[in-house]
Short mmCIF file of C-alpha atoms and ligand atoms in Angstrom, two decimals:
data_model
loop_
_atom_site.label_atom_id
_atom_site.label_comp_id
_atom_site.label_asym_id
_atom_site.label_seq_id
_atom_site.Cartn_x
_atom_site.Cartn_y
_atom_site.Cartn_z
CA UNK B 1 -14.53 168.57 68.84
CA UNK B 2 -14.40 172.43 69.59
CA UNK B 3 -15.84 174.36 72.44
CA UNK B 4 -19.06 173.59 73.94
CA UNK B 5 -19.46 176.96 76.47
CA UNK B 6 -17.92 179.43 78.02
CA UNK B 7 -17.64 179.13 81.30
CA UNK B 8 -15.60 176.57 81.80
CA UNK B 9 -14.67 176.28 78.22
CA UNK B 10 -14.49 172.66 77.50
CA UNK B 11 -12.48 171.91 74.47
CA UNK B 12 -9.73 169.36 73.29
CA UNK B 13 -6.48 168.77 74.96
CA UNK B 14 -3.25 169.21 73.18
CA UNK B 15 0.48 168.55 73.77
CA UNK B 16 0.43 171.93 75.79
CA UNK B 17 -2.27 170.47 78.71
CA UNK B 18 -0.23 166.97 79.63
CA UNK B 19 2.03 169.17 82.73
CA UNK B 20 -1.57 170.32 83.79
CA UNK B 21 -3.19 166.97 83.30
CA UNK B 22 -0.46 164.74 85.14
CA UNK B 23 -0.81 167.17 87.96
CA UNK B 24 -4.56 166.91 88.18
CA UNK B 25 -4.02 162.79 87.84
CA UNK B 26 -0.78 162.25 90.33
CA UNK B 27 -3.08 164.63 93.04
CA UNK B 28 -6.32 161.76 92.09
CA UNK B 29 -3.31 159.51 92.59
CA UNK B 30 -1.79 160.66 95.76
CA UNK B 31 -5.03 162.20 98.09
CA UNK B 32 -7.71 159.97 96.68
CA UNK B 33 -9.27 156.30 96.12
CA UNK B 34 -10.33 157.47 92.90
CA UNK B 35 -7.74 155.79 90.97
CA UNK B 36 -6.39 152.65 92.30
CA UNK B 37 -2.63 153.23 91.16
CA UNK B 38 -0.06 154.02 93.80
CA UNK B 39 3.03 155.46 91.63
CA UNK B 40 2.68 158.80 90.12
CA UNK B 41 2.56 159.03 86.27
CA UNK B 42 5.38 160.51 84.43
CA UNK B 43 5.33 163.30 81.65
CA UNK B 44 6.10 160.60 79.31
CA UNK B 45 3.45 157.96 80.39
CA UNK B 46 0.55 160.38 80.07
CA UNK B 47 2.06 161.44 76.58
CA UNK B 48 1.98 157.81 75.50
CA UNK B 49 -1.58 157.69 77.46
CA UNK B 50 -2.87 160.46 74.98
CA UNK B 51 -1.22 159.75 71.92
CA UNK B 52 -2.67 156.55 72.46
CA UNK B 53 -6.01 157.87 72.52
CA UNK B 54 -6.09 159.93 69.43
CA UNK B 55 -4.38 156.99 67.13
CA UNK B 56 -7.83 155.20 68.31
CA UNK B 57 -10.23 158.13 67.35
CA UNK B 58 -10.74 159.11 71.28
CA UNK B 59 -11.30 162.05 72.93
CA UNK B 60 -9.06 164.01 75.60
CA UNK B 61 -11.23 167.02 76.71
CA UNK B 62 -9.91 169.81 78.82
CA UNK B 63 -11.87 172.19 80.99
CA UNK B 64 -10.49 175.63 81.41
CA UNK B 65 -11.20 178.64 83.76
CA UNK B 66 -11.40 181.94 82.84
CA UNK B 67 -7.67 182.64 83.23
CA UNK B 68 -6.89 179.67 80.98
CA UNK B 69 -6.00 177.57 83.88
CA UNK B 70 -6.75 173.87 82.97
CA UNK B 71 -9.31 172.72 85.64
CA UNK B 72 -9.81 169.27 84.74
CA UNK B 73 -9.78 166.77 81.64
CA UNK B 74 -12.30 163.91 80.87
CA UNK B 75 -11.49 161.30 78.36
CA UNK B 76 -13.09 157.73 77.47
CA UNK B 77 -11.97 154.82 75.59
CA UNK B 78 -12.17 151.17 75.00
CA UNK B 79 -14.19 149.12 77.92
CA UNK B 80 -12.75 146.08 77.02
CA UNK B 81 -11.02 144.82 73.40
CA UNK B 82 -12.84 142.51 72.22
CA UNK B 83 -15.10 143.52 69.38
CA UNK B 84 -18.48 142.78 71.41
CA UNK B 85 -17.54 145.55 73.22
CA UNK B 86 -16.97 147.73 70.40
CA UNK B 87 -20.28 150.34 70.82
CA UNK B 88 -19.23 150.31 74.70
CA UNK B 89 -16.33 153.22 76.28
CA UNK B 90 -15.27 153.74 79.76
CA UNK B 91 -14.75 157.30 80.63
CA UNK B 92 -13.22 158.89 83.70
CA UNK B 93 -13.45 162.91 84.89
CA UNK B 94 -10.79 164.47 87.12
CA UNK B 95 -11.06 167.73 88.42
CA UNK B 96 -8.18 169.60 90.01
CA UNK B 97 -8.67 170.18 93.74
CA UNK B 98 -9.51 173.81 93.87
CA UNK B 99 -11.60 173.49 90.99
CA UNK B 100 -13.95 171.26 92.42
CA UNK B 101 -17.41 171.89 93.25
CA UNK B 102 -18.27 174.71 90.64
CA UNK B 103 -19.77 172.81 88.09
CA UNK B 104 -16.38 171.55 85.76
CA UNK B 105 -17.36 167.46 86.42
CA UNK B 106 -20.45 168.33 84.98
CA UNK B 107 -19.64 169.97 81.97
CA UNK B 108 -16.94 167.56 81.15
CA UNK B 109 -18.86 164.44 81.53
CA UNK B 110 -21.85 166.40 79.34
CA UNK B 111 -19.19 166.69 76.76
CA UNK B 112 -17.86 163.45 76.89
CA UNK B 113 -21.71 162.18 76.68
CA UNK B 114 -22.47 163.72 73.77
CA UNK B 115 -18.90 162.99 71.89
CA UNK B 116 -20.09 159.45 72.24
CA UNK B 117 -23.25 159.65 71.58
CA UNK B 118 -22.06 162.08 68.08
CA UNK B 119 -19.43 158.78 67.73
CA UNK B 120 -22.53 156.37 67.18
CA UNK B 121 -21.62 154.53 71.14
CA UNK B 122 -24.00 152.26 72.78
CA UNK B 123 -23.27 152.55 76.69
CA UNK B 124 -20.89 154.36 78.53
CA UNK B 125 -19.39 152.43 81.44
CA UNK B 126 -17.73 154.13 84.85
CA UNK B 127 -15.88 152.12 87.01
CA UNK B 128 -15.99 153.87 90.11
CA UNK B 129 -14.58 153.63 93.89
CA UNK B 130 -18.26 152.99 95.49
CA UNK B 131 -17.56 155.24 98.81
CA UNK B 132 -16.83 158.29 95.99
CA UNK B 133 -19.87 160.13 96.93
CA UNK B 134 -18.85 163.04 94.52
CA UNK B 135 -18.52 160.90 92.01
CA UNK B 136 -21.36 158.50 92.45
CA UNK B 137 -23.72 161.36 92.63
CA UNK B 138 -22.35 163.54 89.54
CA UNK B 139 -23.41 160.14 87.22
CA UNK B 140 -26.57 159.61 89.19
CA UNK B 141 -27.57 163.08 87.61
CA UNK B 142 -26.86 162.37 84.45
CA UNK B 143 -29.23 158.87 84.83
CA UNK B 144 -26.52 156.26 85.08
CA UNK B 145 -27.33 153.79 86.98
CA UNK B 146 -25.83 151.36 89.63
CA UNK B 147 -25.11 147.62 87.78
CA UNK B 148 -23.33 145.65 90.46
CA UNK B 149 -20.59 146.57 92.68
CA UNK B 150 -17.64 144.04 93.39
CA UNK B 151 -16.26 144.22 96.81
CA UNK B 152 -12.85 144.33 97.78
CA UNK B 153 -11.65 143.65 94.12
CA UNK B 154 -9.27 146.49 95.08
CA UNK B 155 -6.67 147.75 98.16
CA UNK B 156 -5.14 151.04 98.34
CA UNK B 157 -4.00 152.63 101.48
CA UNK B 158 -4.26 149.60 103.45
CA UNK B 159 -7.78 149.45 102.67
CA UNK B 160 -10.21 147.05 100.60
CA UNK B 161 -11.94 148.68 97.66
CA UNK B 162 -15.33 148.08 96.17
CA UNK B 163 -15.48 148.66 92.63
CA UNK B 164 -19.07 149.82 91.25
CA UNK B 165 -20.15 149.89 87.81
CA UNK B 166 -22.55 152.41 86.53
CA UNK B 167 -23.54 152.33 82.87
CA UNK B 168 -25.35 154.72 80.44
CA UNK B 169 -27.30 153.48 77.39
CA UNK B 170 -26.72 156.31 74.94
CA UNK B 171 -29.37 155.56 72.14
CA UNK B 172 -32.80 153.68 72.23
CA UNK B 173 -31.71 150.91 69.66
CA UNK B 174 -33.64 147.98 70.14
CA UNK B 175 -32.06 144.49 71.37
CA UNK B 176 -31.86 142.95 68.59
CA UNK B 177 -30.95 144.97 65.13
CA UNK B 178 -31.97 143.56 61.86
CA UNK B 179 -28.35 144.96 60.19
CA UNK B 180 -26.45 144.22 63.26
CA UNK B 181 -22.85 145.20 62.96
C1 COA G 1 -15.95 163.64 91.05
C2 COA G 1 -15.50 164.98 90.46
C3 COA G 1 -15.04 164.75 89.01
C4 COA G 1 -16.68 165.96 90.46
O1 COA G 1 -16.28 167.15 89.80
P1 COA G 1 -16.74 168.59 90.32
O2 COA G 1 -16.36 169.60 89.31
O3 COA G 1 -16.24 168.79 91.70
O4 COA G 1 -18.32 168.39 90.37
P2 COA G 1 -19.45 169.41 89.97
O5 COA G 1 -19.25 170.73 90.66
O6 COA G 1 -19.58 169.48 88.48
O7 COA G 1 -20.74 168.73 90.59
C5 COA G 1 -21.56 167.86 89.82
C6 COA G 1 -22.34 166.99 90.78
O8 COA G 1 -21.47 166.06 91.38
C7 COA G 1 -21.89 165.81 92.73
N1 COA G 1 -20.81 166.23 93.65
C8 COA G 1 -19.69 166.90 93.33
N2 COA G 1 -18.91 167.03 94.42
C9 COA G 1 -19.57 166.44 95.43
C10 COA G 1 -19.28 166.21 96.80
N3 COA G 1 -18.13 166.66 97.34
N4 COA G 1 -20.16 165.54 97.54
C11 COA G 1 -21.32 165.07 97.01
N5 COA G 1 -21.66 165.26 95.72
C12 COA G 1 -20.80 165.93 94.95
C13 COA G 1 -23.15 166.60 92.94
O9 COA G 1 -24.24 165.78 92.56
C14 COA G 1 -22.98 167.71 91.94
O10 COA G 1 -24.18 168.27 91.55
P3 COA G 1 -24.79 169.50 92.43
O11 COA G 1 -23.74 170.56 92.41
O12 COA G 1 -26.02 169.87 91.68
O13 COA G 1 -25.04 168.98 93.81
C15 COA G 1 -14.38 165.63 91.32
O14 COA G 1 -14.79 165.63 92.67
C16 COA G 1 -13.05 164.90 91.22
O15 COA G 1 -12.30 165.12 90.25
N6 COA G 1 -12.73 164.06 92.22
C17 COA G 1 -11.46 163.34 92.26
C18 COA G 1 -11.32 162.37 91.10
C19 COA G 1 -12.54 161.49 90.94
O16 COA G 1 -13.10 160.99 91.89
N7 COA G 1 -12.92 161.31 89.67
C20 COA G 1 -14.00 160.43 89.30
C21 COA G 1 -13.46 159.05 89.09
S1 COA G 1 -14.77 157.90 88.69
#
């Protein structure tokens, strides 16, 4: 996938972005909720993460600002392995602290939306932190909708963590396909 605008220019990540991208995911890792891990990544572990991704066909997107600054990534994958779930991805946006707030969530989830939609997916599936207003109310406006929280599934920071599911359908393919594959 190429560009899709430019301002922020949202495009694919290469080798060159993983410093940029473990930054933006150890600060989601150390100052937020968002991500219920408590050890930092290393270089290597987010190198593995994306090589990973691209042997399966998925997309790593970057955001960058007008001085080539990466400003966030987005990036979806594999909901769960087993092939029911094949037509469904989980995706997850990060945006770099002083990035946030100018429109760069947006653009990369509309990006990552329409990969999938391009890549023939059914439903997109975020697992979010349910008290992440930001977050909550970035997928609202892009019509996914609430599907069930489960409380206290997580604990970070010596607190309990809800975890709520939102889910986009992508297409308007009806329940039951005659060629279903
Ligand atoms: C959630 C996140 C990706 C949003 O990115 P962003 O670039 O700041 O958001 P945008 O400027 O594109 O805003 C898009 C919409 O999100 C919502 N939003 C963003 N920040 C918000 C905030 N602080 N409070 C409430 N709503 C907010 C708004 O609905 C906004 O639309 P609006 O500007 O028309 O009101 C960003 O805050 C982030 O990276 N947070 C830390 C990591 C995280 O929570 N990731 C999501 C994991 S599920």
């Amino acid at each position: 996938m190429g560009a899709t605008g430019s301002l922020p220019l949202i495009r694919d990540a290469g080798p060159d972005d993983l410093p940029a991208i473990l930054r933006i995911t150890n600060d989601a890792i150390e100052n937020t909720d968002a991500l219920w891990i408590t050890t930092p990544f290393t270089l290597e572990q987010r190198r593995q993460w994306f090589e990973d991704r691209l042997a399966q066909g998925y997309p790593v997107l970057v955001a960058v600002d007008p001085a080539g600054a990466v400003a966030g990534y987005g990036a979806y994958g594999a909901f769960r392995s087993f092939e029911g779930y094949a037509r469904t991805v989980e995706h997850s946006v990060y945006v770099s602290p002083d990035h946030q707030r100018r429109g760069i969530g947006r653009s990369l989830l509309r990006a990552l939306i329409d990969h999938a939609k391009s890549a023939g997916f059914h439903v997109m599936v975020a697992g979010i932190t349910a008290d992440n207003a930001a977050s909550v109310a970035m997928h609202h406006g892009f019509g996914f909708r609430n599907c069930g929280t489960l409380p206290q599934v997580g604990r970070k920071r010596g607190r309990w963590l809800d975890l709520l599911f939102m889910t986009l359908c992508l297409d308007d393919l009806p329940t039951v396909e005659k060629d279903f594959s």
